[in-house]
Coordinates of C-alpha atoms and ligand atoms in Angstrom, one line a residue:
Chain A
M1 CA -0.1 -0.1 0.0
A2 CA 1.7 3.2 -1.0
N3 CA 0.3 5.5 1.5
A4 CA 0.5 3.2 4.5
K5 CA 2.4 4.9 7.4
L6 CA 1.8 2.1 10.1
E7 CA 1.1 -1.5 9.4
I8 CA 0.4 -4.0 12.0
I9 CA 0.6 -7.7 10.4
D10 CA -0.8 -10.7 12.2
M11 CA 0.5 -9.5 15.5
T12 CA 0.0 -11.4 18.6
K13 CA 0.8 -10.4 22.1
L14 CA -0.1 -12.6 25.0
Y15 CA 0.8 -12.1 28.5
N16 CA 1.9 -15.0 30.8
N17 CA -1.6 -15.4 32.2
G18 CA -3.1 -15.9 28.5
D19 CA -4.6 -12.4 28.3
G20 CA -3.6 -10.3 25.1
V21 CA -4.4 -9.9 21.5
K22 CA -4.3 -12.4 18.6
N23 CA -3.8 -12.1 14.9
I24 CA -4.1 -8.3 14.8
N25 CA -3.9 -6.6 11.4
I26 CA -4.1 -2.9 11.1
T27 CA -3.1 -0.4 8.4
V28 CA -3.2 3.2 9.1
E29 CA -2.5 5.6 6.4
K30 CA -0.6 8.9 6.4
G31 CA -2.5 11.6 8.2
E32 CA -5.2 9.5 9.2
L33 CA -6.7 9.3 12.7
L34 CA -7.5 5.8 13.6
T35 CA -9.2 4.9 16.8
L36 CA -9.1 1.6 18.6
L37 CA -12.6 1.2 20.5
G38 CA -13.9 -1.3 22.9
P39 CA -14.6 -2.1 26.5
S40 CA -12.2 -2.1 29.2
G41 CA -9.8 -5.1 29.0
C42 CA -10.2 -5.6 25.3
G43 CA -6.6 -5.3 24.5
K44 CA -6.6 -1.8 23.2
T45 CA -3.6 -0.6 25.6
T46 CA -1.9 -4.0 24.6
I47 CA -1.8 -3.1 20.9
L48 CA -0.7 0.7 21.5
R49 CA 2.1 -0.2 23.9
A50 CA 3.2 -2.9 21.4
I51 CA 3.6 -0.1 18.7
G52 CA 5.3 2.2 21.2
G53 CA 7.6 -0.5 22.2
F54 CA 6.6 -1.3 25.7
N55 CA 5.4 -4.7 24.9
D56 CA 7.5 -7.2 23.1
I57 CA 5.3 -9.3 20.9
Q58 CA 5.3 -13.0 20.2
G59 CA 4.4 -12.9 16.5
G60 CA 3.8 -10.8 13.4
D61 CA 5.3 -7.6 12.4
I62 CA 4.8 -3.7 12.9
R63 CA 6.0 -1.5 10.2
I64 CA 6.3 2.1 9.8
D65 CA 6.9 3.5 6.3
G66 CA 7.6 -0.2 5.4
N67 CA 10.3 -0.6 7.8
S68 CA 10.0 -3.3 10.6
I69 CA 10.4 -1.7 14.1
I70 CA 9.9 -4.6 16.3
A71 CA 13.4 -5.0 17.0
L72 CA 13.7 -1.3 18.3
P73 CA 13.5 -0.3 21.9
P74 CA 11.0 2.7 22.6
E75 CA 13.7 5.3 22.4
K76 CA 14.7 4.2 19.1
R77 CA 11.1 4.2 17.5
P78 CA 9.7 7.1 15.5
T79 CA 6.5 7.0 17.8
A80 CA 5.3 9.2 20.7
M81 CA 2.9 7.9 23.4
V82 CA 0.6 9.9 25.8
F83 CA -0.8 7.8 28.6
Q84 CA -4.1 8.4 30.5
S85 CA -2.1 9.8 33.3
Y86 CA 1.3 10.5 35.1
N87 CA 2.9 11.7 31.6
L88 CA 4.7 14.7 32.9
W89 CA 7.9 14.6 35.1
P90 CA 6.7 16.3 38.3
H91 CA 10.4 17.6 39.2
M92 CA 10.7 19.6 35.8
T93 CA 9.0 22.6 34.9
V94 CA 6.7 22.7 31.8
Y95 CA 9.8 24.0 29.9
D96 CA 12.1 21.3 31.0
N97 CA 9.7 18.6 30.3
M98 CA 9.3 19.7 26.8
E99 CA 13.0 20.4 26.4
F100 CA 14.1 16.8 27.4
G101 CA 13.5 15.3 24.1
L102 CA 14.8 18.1 22.0
K103 CA 17.9 18.1 24.1
L104 CA 18.4 14.4 23.2
R105 CA 18.0 15.0 19.7
K106 CA 20.8 17.8 19.8
V107 CA 18.4 20.6 18.7
P108 CA 20.3 24.0 19.0
K109 CA 19.0 26.0 22.1
A110 CA 17.6 28.9 20.3
E111 CA 15.4 26.5 18.3
R112 CA 14.5 24.5 21.2
K113 CA 13.2 27.7 22.8
A114 CA 11.2 28.8 19.7
R115 CA 9.6 25.5 19.2
I116 CA 8.4 25.1 22.6
S117 CA 6.7 28.5 22.7
E118 CA 5.2 27.8 19.3
M119 CA 3.8 24.5 20.4
L120 CA 2.6 25.9 23.7
E121 CA 0.7 28.6 21.5
M122 CA -0.8 25.7 19.5
V123 CA -2.2 23.9 22.7
K124 CA -3.4 27.2 23.9
M125 CA -1.2 27.2 26.8
P126 CA 1.3 29.9 26.0
G127 CA 3.3 31.3 29.0
V128 CA 3.5 28.2 31.1
E129 CA 7.1 27.5 30.7
K130 CA 8.0 28.1 34.4
K131 CA 5.0 26.1 35.8
Y132 CA 5.6 22.6 37.5
P133 CA 3.0 20.0 36.5
G134 CA 1.5 19.8 40.1
Q135 CA 0.5 23.5 39.7
M136 CA -1.7 22.7 36.6
S137 CA -5.2 21.2 36.3
G138 CA -5.5 17.5 34.8
G139 CA -6.5 18.9 31.5
Q140 CA -3.8 21.5 31.3
Q141 CA -1.2 18.4 32.2
Q142 CA -2.7 16.5 29.1
R143 CA -2.3 19.3 26.9
I144 CA 1.3 19.6 27.7
A145 CA 1.9 16.0 27.5
I146 CA 0.4 16.2 24.0
A147 CA 2.3 19.1 23.3
R148 CA 5.6 17.4 24.6
S149 CA 4.8 14.5 22.2
L150 CA 4.0 16.7 19.1
L151 CA 7.4 18.7 19.5
L152 CA 9.3 15.4 18.7
R153 CA 7.4 15.3 15.3
P154 CA 6.7 11.6 15.6
E155 CA 5.8 9.5 12.5
V156 CA 2.8 8.2 14.4
L157 CA 1.4 9.5 17.5
L158 CA -0.2 7.0 20.1
L159 CA -2.9 8.3 22.6
D160 CA -4.0 5.9 25.1
E161 CA -7.3 7.4 26.6
P162 CA -5.7 10.6 27.1
F163 CA -9.0 12.5 28.1
S164 CA -10.7 9.8 30.1
A165 CA -9.7 11.3 33.5
L166 CA -11.0 14.5 32.4
D167 CA -14.7 15.8 33.1
A168 CA -16.9 15.9 30.1
K169 CA -17.0 19.4 29.2
I170 CA -13.2 19.8 28.9
R171 CA -13.1 16.2 27.2
Q172 CA -15.1 17.6 24.5
Q173 CA -13.2 20.8 24.1
M174 CA -9.9 18.6 24.0
R175 CA -11.4 16.2 21.3
E176 CA -11.9 19.1 19.1
E177 CA -8.8 20.7 19.7
L178 CA -6.9 17.6 18.9
R179 CA -8.8 16.9 15.8
K180 CA -8.0 20.5 14.7
I181 CA -4.1 20.1 15.2
Q182 CA -4.2 16.6 13.9
T183 CA -5.5 17.8 10.6
D184 CA -3.4 21.1 10.5
L185 CA -0.1 19.0 11.1
N186 CA -1.4 16.2 9.0
I187 CA 0.0 13.7 11.5
T188 CA -0.8 10.1 11.6
V189 CA -2.6 9.1 15.0
V190 CA -3.6 6.2 16.8
F191 CA -6.1 6.8 19.5
V192 CA -7.5 4.4 22.0
T193 CA -10.8 5.1 23.9
H194 CA -13.5 3.1 25.5
D195 CA -15.9 6.0 24.6
Q196 CA -17.9 5.2 21.5
E197 CA -18.9 8.9 21.3
E198 CA -15.5 10.0 21.4
A199 CA -14.5 7.5 18.8
M200 CA -17.3 8.6 16.3
A201 CA -16.6 12.4 17.0
L202 CA -12.9 12.1 16.5
S203 CA -11.9 9.4 13.9
D204 CA -11.3 9.0 10.3
R205 CA -11.7 5.1 10.9
V206 CA -12.8 3.2 13.9
I207 CA -11.6 -0.3 15.0
V208 CA -14.1 -2.0 17.3
M209 CA -12.3 -4.5 19.4
N210 CA -13.8 -7.6 21.3
K211 CA -12.0 -9.6 23.7
G212 CA -8.5 -9.4 22.2
S213 CA -9.4 -9.5 18.4
I214 CA -10.9 -6.9 15.9
E215 CA -14.7 -7.0 15.3
Q216 CA -15.1 -4.4 12.7
C217 CA -13.1 -1.7 10.9
G218 CA -14.6 1.2 9.2
S219 CA -15.4 4.9 9.0
P220 CA -17.6 6.1 11.8
A221 CA -20.5 6.2 9.4
E222 CA -20.0 2.8 8.1
I223 CA -19.9 1.3 11.6
Y224 CA -23.0 3.0 12.9
D225 CA -24.9 2.4 9.7
R226 CA -23.7 -1.2 9.1
P227 CA -22.6 -3.1 12.3
V228 CA -21.5 -6.4 11.0
S229 CA -22.5 -8.2 14.4
R230 CA -24.7 -7.9 17.3
Y231 CA -21.7 -7.0 19.5
V232 CA -20.9 -3.8 17.2
A233 CA -24.6 -2.9 17.0
D234 CA -24.8 -3.0 20.6
F235 CA -21.8 -1.1 21.5
I236 CA -22.1 1.7 18.9
G237 CA -25.1 4.0 19.5
E238 CA -28.5 3.0 20.4
M239 CA -30.1 -0.1 19.3
N240 CA -33.4 -2.1 20.0
F241 CA -32.8 -5.7 19.9
L242 CA -36.0 -7.9 19.0
Q243 CA -36.0 -11.6 19.5
I244 CA -38.2 -13.0 16.4
K245 CA -38.5 -16.6 15.7
G246 CA -34.9 -17.3 16.5
K247 CA -33.4 -14.4 14.9
T248 CA -32.2 -11.1 16.4
L249 CA -33.8 -8.1 14.7
A250 CA -31.9 -4.8 15.4
V251 CA -33.2 -1.4 14.8
R252 CA -31.9 2.0 15.8
P253 CA -34.5 4.3 17.5
E254 CA -34.4 6.8 15.0
Y255 CA -35.5 4.3 12.3
V256 CA -38.6 3.5 14.2
K257 CA -41.7 5.5 12.7
V258 CA -44.7 5.4 14.9
A259 CA -48.4 6.3 14.4
P260 CA -51.2 5.7 16.9
G261 CA -53.4 2.7 16.4
K262 CA -52.7 -0.8 14.9
G263 CA -51.4 -2.3 11.6
G264 CA -47.7 -1.5 11.6
D265 CA -44.5 -3.9 10.9
L266 CA -44.8 -4.3 14.9
D267 CA -47.7 -3.3 17.2
G268 CA -47.2 -2.3 20.8
Y269 CA -48.5 -0.2 23.7
V270 CA -46.9 3.2 25.0
R271 CA -44.7 2.5 28.1
T272 CA -43.1 5.6 29.0
V273 CA -43.0 9.1 27.4
M274 CA -39.9 11.0 28.4
M275 CA -39.1 14.6 27.6
L276 CA -35.3 15.0 27.1
G277 CA -34.8 18.6 26.0
H278 CA -35.4 19.3 22.3
Y279 CA -36.9 15.7 21.8
V280 CA -39.1 13.1 23.4
E281 CA -37.9 9.6 24.1
M282 CA -40.9 7.1 23.8
T283 CA -40.7 3.6 24.8
M284 CA -43.2 0.8 23.8
D285 CA -43.9 -2.7 25.1
T286 CA -44.3 -5.3 22.3
D287 CA -44.6 -9.0 22.2
Y288 CA -40.8 -9.4 21.4
G289 CA -39.4 -6.8 24.0
I290 CA -39.2 -3.1 24.6
V291 CA -38.6 -0.6 21.7
K292 CA -37.3 2.8 21.9
T293 CA -38.0 5.7 19.5
F294 CA -37.5 9.4 19.2
I295 CA -40.2 11.8 18.4
S296 CA -40.8 15.5 18.6
E297 CA -42.5 17.4 21.6
D298 CA -45.6 18.1 19.3
E299 CA -46.2 14.5 18.2
S300 CA -45.6 13.3 21.5
R301 CA -48.9 14.7 22.6
A302 CA -50.8 12.2 20.9
Y303 CA -49.5 9.3 23.0
H304 CA -50.1 8.3 26.6
K305 CA -49.3 5.2 28.6
G306 CA -51.0 2.3 27.4
D307 CA -52.1 3.7 24.0
P308 CA -51.8 1.4 21.2
V309 CA -48.8 2.3 18.6
A310 CA -48.2 1.0 15.2
M311 CA -44.4 0.8 14.5
T312 CA -42.8 0.7 10.9
F313 CA -39.1 0.2 10.6
S314 CA -37.3 2.3 7.8
K315 CA -33.9 0.3 8.3
Q316 CA -33.3 -3.0 10.1
F317 CA -30.5 -5.5 10.6
E318 CA -30.6 -9.1 11.4
Y319 CA -28.0 -11.1 13.3
Chain B
M1 CA -17.7 37.4 72.6
S2 CA -14.8 39.1 74.3
M3 CA -11.2 37.8 73.6
R4 CA -10.9 36.7 77.5
Q5 CA -14.0 34.9 77.4
A6 CA -12.6 33.0 74.2
M7 CA -9.5 31.9 75.8
K8 CA -10.9 30.3 78.9
P9 CA -9.7 26.7 78.7
A10 CA -13.3 25.5 79.1
H11 CA -14.2 27.4 76.0
I12 CA -11.2 26.0 73.9
A13 CA -12.3 22.5 75.3
R14 CA -15.9 23.2 74.2
S15 CA -14.8 24.6 70.7
L16 CA -12.6 21.7 70.1
G17 CA -14.8 19.2 71.3
K18 CA -14.2 16.8 74.0
K19 CA -12.5 14.2 72.0
R20 CA -10.0 16.8 70.5
A21 CA -9.2 18.2 73.8
G22 CA -8.2 14.8 75.1
G23 CA -6.3 14.3 72.0
V24 CA -4.3 17.7 72.4
L25 CA -3.7 16.5 76.1
I26 CA -2.3 13.2 75.0
L27 CA -0.1 14.9 72.6
L28 CA 1.2 17.4 75.3
V29 CA 2.1 14.5 77.7
F30 CA 3.8 12.9 74.7
M31 CA 5.8 15.8 73.7
L32 CA 6.8 16.3 77.5
F33 CA 7.9 12.7 77.7
F34 CA 9.7 12.9 74.3
Y35 CA 11.4 16.4 74.6
G36 CA 11.6 16.7 78.3
P37 CA 15.0 14.9 78.8
L38 CA 16.3 16.7 75.7
L39 CA 15.3 20.0 76.9
Y40 CA 16.7 19.3 80.4
M41 CA 19.9 18.6 78.6
L42 CA 20.3 22.4 77.5
P43 CA 20.7 23.9 81.1
L44 CA 22.7 20.9 82.1
A45 CA 25.3 21.3 79.3
F46 CA 25.6 25.1 80.1
A47 CA 25.9 24.7 83.7
N48 CA 29.0 25.8 85.6
K49 CA 27.8 25.1 89.0
Y50 CA 24.8 22.5 89.4
E51 CA 24.7 21.1 93.0
Y52 CA 22.3 19.4 95.0
P53 CA 19.5 20.3 96.3
A54 CA 19.4 23.4 93.7
I55 CA 16.7 22.6 91.0
A56 CA 18.3 24.7 88.4
P57 CA 22.1 25.3 87.9
T58 CA 23.5 28.1 89.9
Q59 CA 25.9 29.4 87.6
Y60 CA 25.9 28.9 83.7
G61 CA 29.0 29.1 81.4
F62 CA 31.1 27.0 79.0
Q63 CA 33.2 25.3 81.7
W64 CA 32.2 21.8 80.8
W65 CA 32.3 22.7 76.9
K66 CA 35.9 23.8 77.5
Y67 CA 36.7 20.6 79.6
V68 CA 35.2 18.4 77.2
L69 CA 36.8 19.9 74.2
D70 CA 40.1 19.9 75.9
Q71 CA 40.2 16.2 76.2
P72 CA 43.1 14.9 74.3
N73 CA 41.0 12.5 71.9
V74 CA 37.8 14.4 71.6
V75 CA 38.4 16.3 68.4
E76 CA 40.0 13.1 66.9
A77 CA 36.8 11.4 67.9
I78 CA 34.5 14.1 66.4
V79 CA 36.4 14.1 63.2
N80 CA 36.3 10.2 63.3
S81 CA 32.5 10.2 63.9
F82 CA 31.8 12.5 60.9
L83 CA 34.3 10.6 58.7
F84 CA 32.5 7.3 59.3
A85 CA 29.2 8.7 59.1
F86 CA 29.8 10.4 55.6
A87 CA 31.8 7.3 54.3
S88 CA 29.3 4.8 55.4
T89 CA 26.3 6.9 54.1
I90 CA 27.7 7.5 50.7
L91 CA 29.0 3.9 50.3
A92 CA 25.8 2.4 51.5
L93 CA 23.9 4.8 49.0
I94 CA 26.2 3.5 46.2
I95 CA 25.4 0.0 47.0
C96 CA 21.9 0.2 48.3
I97 CA 20.3 2.2 45.6
P98 CA 20.8 0.0 42.5
A99 CA 19.8 -3.0 44.8
A100 CA 16.8 -1.2 46.0
Y101 CA 16.0 -0.2 42.4
V102 CA 16.2 -3.9 41.2
L103 CA 14.0 -5.1 44.3
A104 CA 11.5 -2.5 43.6
R105 CA 11.0 -3.0 39.8
F106 CA 12.0 -6.4 38.7
K107 CA 9.9 -9.3 39.6
F108 CA 12.1 -12.6 40.1
K109 CA 12.1 -15.4 42.2
G110 CA 13.2 -14.9 45.8
R111 CA 12.5 -11.1 45.8
K112 CA 10.2 -11.1 48.7
F113 CA 12.7 -13.6 50.4
I114 CA 15.6 -11.1 49.7
M115 CA 13.7 -8.3 51.2
L116 CA 12.8 -10.2 54.3
L117 CA 16.3 -11.0 54.6
F118 CA 17.3 -7.3 55.4
L119 CA 14.6 -7.2 58.1
I120 CA 16.0 -10.2 59.8
G121 CA 19.3 -8.9 59.9
N122 CA 18.0 -6.1 62.2
A123 CA 15.8 -8.6 64.3
F124 CA 19.1 -10.4 65.6
P125 CA 20.5 -9.1 68.8
K126 CA 23.3 -6.8 67.7
I127 CA 25.9 -7.9 70.3
G128 CA 25.6 -11.3 69.2
M129 CA 26.2 -10.3 65.7
Y130 CA 29.0 -8.3 66.5
T131 CA 30.8 -11.3 68.3
S132 CA 30.5 -13.4 65.3
I133 CA 31.7 -10.7 63.2
G134 CA 34.6 -10.1 65.6
I135 CA 35.6 -13.6 65.1
I136 CA 35.6 -13.3 61.2
Y137 CA 37.3 -9.8 61.4
Y138 CA 40.3 -11.5 63.4
R139 CA 40.6 -14.4 60.7
I140 CA 40.8 -11.8 57.8
G141 CA 42.6 -9.3 59.5
L142 CA 39.8 -6.5 59.5
M143 CA 40.0 -6.1 63.4
G144 CA 41.2 -2.6 64.0
T145 CA 41.1 -1.1 60.6
F146 CA 39.0 1.7 59.0
L147 CA 37.4 -0.6 56.6
G148 CA 36.4 -2.9 59.3
V149 CA 34.5 -0.1 61.4
L150 CA 33.1 1.3 58.3
L151 CA 31.4 -2.2 57.4
I152 CA 29.9 -2.2 60.9
H153 CA 28.5 1.2 60.3
M154 CA 27.1 0.3 57.0
L155 CA 25.4 -2.9 58.3
G156 CA 23.5 -1.0 60.8
T157 CA 22.1 1.0 58.1
M158 CA 21.4 -1.5 55.4
M159 CA 17.8 -2.3 56.2
Q160 CA 16.5 1.3 55.9
M161 CA 18.7 1.9 52.8
I162 CA 17.2 -0.9 51.0
W163 CA 13.5 -0.6 52.2
L164 CA 13.1 3.2 52.0
P165 CA 14.7 3.6 48.7
A166 CA 12.8 0.5 47.4
G167 CA 9.4 2.0 48.5
A168 CA 10.3 5.2 46.8
F169 CA 11.2 3.5 43.5
R170 CA 8.0 1.6 43.7
S171 CA 5.9 4.8 44.1
V172 CA 7.5 6.5 41.1
P173 CA 4.5 5.8 38.3
R174 CA 5.8 3.7 35.5
H175 CA 4.3 6.0 33.0
Q176 CA 6.8 8.5 33.9
E177 CA 9.7 6.4 33.2
E178 CA 8.1 4.9 30.0
A179 CA 7.5 8.7 28.9
A180 CA 11.3 9.2 29.2
R181 CA 12.1 6.2 27.0
D182 CA 9.5 7.4 24.6
A183 CA 11.1 10.6 24.3
G184 CA 14.4 9.1 23.5
A185 CA 16.4 8.4 26.7
G186 CA 17.8 5.1 27.2
P187 CA 17.4 3.1 30.3
I188 CA 20.4 4.8 32.2
R189 CA 19.5 8.3 31.4
T190 CA 15.9 7.5 32.2
F191 CA 17.0 6.4 35.7
F192 CA 19.2 9.3 36.4
H193 CA 16.9 12.0 35.0
V194 CA 13.5 10.9 35.9
T195 CA 13.3 7.7 38.4
L196 CA 16.1 9.0 40.7
P197 CA 15.0 12.5 41.1
I198 CA 11.4 11.5 41.6
A199 CA 12.2 9.0 44.3
W200 CA 14.7 11.4 45.7
P201 CA 12.8 12.3 49.0
G202 CA 12.6 9.0 50.1
I203 CA 16.2 8.1 49.3
A204 CA 17.2 11.4 51.3
V205 CA 15.4 10.4 54.2
A206 CA 17.0 6.9 54.3
A207 CA 20.4 8.6 53.7
M208 CA 19.6 10.8 56.8
Y209 CA 18.7 8.0 58.9
A210 CA 21.9 6.2 57.9
F211 CA 24.0 9.3 58.8
I212 CA 22.3 9.7 62.2
G213 CA 22.5 5.9 62.8
S214 CA 26.3 6.1 62.1
L215 CA 26.9 8.9 64.3
G216 CA 25.1 6.9 67.1
E217 CA 26.6 3.6 66.6
S218 CA 28.7 2.8 69.6
V219 CA 28.8 -1.0 70.4
G220 CA 30.2 -2.2 67.2
T221 CA 32.6 0.4 67.1
L222 CA 34.1 -0.2 70.6
M223 CA 34.2 -3.9 69.8
V224 CA 36.0 -3.6 66.4
G225 CA 37.7 -0.1 66.3
L226 CA 39.2 0.4 69.7
P227 CA 41.7 1.5 70.7
K228 CA 42.6 2.9 67.1
Y229 CA 39.2 4.2 66.0
R230 CA 37.4 6.4 68.7
T231 CA 34.2 8.1 67.9
M232 CA 32.2 10.5 69.9
M233 CA 30.0 7.7 70.9
T234 CA 32.6 5.6 72.2
E235 CA 34.3 8.4 74.0
M236 CA 31.0 9.3 75.6
Y237 CA 31.0 6.0 77.6
G238 CA 34.0 6.9 79.1
V239 CA 32.9 10.4 79.9
I240 CA 29.7 9.3 81.3
L241 CA 31.6 6.9 83.6
D242 CA 34.2 9.0 84.9
F243 CA 32.7 12.6 85.0
P244 CA 29.7 14.5 86.1
A245 CA 26.3 14.4 84.2
T246 CA 27.1 17.9 82.8
A247 CA 29.9 16.6 80.6
G248 CA 27.7 14.0 79.3
A249 CA 25.1 16.6 78.3
V250 CA 27.6 18.6 76.6
F251 CA 28.6 15.5 74.7
A252 CA 25.1 14.7 73.8
L253 CA 24.4 18.3 72.6
I254 CA 27.5 17.7 70.5
I255 CA 26.1 14.8 68.7
V256 CA 22.6 16.3 68.6
I257 CA 23.3 19.6 67.0
P258 CA 24.7 18.1 63.5
N259 CA 21.5 16.0 63.6
I260 CA 19.4 18.9 63.9
V261 CA 21.4 21.0 61.3
L262 CA 21.0 18.1 58.9
L263 CA 17.3 18.0 59.4
M264 CA 17.0 21.5 58.8
L265 CA 19.1 21.3 55.6
M266 CA 17.1 18.4 54.2
R267 CA 14.0 20.5 55.0
N268 CA 15.3 23.6 53.0
Y269 CA 16.7 21.4 50.3
I270 CA 14.0 19.1 49.3
G271 CA 10.9 20.9 51.1
G272 CA 8.8 19.9 53.9
G273 CA 6.0 18.4 51.9
A274 CA 8.5 16.2 49.9
L275 CA 10.4 15.1 53.1
A276 CA 7.1 14.2 54.8
K277 CA 6.2 12.1 51.7
G278 CA 9.7 10.6 52.0
F279 CA 8.9 9.5 55.4
K280 CA 5.8 7.3 54.6
M281 CA 6.8 3.8 54.1
S282 CA 5.1 1.9 51.4
Ligands
ADP1 N1 1.1 -6.9 32.2 C1 0.0 -7.6 32.0 N2 0.1 -8.8 32.6 C2 -0.9 -9.7 32.4 N3 -2.0 -9.3 31.7 C3 -2.2 -8.0 31.4 C4 -1.2 -7.1 31.4 N4 -1.7 -6.0 30.8 C5 -2.8 -6.2 30.5 N5 -3.4 -7.5 30.8 C6 -4.7 -8.3 30.3 O1 -4.7 -8.1 28.8 C7 -6.1 -7.8 28.7 C8 -6.0 -6.5 27.8 O2 -5.7 -5.4 28.5 P1 -5.5 -3.8 27.9 O3 -4.8 -4.0 26.7 O4 -5.0 -3.2 29.0 O5 -7.1 -3.5 27.7 P2 -7.7 -2.2 27.5 O6 -6.5 -1.4 27.2 O7 -8.5 -2.4 26.3 O8 -8.5 -1.6 28.5 C9 -6.8 -7.6 30.1 O9 -7.5 -8.7 30.3 C10 -5.7 -7.4 31.0 O10 -6.1 -7.9 32.2
MG2 MG1 -6.2 0.5 28.3

């Protein structure tokens, strides 16, 4: 592949206790932001640490620009990694933290200074050079950690749930800023999260993982619109599951159209009507389980608990 | 509420709550118990004249300081004490820090056992250990040598010098070390630029213990070093036996002063908060 920046080929990494990941194949293109998504313990960090050089692997290969990197220690790899927490060195100022890697690369002093202040500008934290990590909030520390990694101009940036310790509002903001910086600098990023919303909002492509292996890989829209398995359908977005004659029918709430009365694809009775801001969530009891849909406030006036509802499905999946 | 009213003991007790007041009382008794003898040393050391039945010295001055410092061996003993303290602390640091790091970071068979071994060494009665060491020393010619005394001093500090730094190393978040590797530093540079500085408060506390412990070492030095190597502690034995308590107080102060200076220096150097953190065993 001409544009492949990072290739993981049939990689296996198992810990002594048998946990780990098996036969992983991933290709990341230059300038792409790829997300590894899955519940806690499914092996996301294991893959990321293998790329960064912190896990040696039992089988397969990892290549950057076509060259195998598996024999290299972390300090020789053209990757940079940001962890969930404890990234910064607490005994060094922000400036010293950022300068560390540049010094090792023998960047001249004046250039170091210029690059650091430029990078601090980019992560919207100018003037914090003299602060110690302990004097900053968690969000600010993660910004500096990302800035410190970006300074080293890595071929591939590895981010392991960098925002998951932050509160929702800051997380959202950091996400947007990261996406902007990533596209501006055209850097290749592998991002790890267990938060499907974060994955959908941020990524060019998402890999959904399940117990140490890859379940589906595709753009956020593909994964949302065509989940290949019940697992993915369940994990991404909201989904109604109906057990009908040994088969599982899956329908997203927004594809459930409702009308008062009977005679739809499926009939049921109103169970709850809940106002959720600018829309209303309605659930219905049916013979095959509970179905959820979203309607407008106007529409919702026609429905009361126990009323019959006729449902039609504009799109459905079968598993 | 007037100021005077607020200051009444009953008020204080009430505002603190009965439990708190009880706690404060216990603390006061404890402090008296702990610092009382120390405080008593001060007037004692500066007493020129202090005879029964006077409660406090009747005349103050430096008479006994002069007397003590005029003793022929005292200056040599002071020099020796610090020589052994510095040498044994530095040597123990050089030997124990790598060992502590290995014990903290690498999982291998017998790791727990080795840690325990250092504890057991401290559990033996010292005097018994020194006797057997004495026998070995005679055999290999270490009796009455500088190295022999130095090793005795180091032996006493081994436990803290392994356990405290190992705890300090273990509490360094791994991600901080990995971030250094990631930034391009090799394992050795990572150790000296990241791991060691972050673990430093715990190591400094251990070094301080070692230093103070060496200054206070007496029995081993007596058995192995005499008559060639006299320290303040071994001299003190003689002084206490032969002269009034005043001379002993002077000696004790001479030994306490460097310890206090050391504590102050440490406080300023690594900061009170970090020092407190270093004291916590993990
Ligand atoms: N150092 C290790 N030793 C043994 N098992 C591990 C180790 N690290 C992770 N695991 C196990 O491997 C699996 C995957 O872990 P991880 O990659 O951290 O998952 P994730 O990042 O997706 O939460 C988990 O079952 C975890 O318990
Ligand atoms: Mg993880």
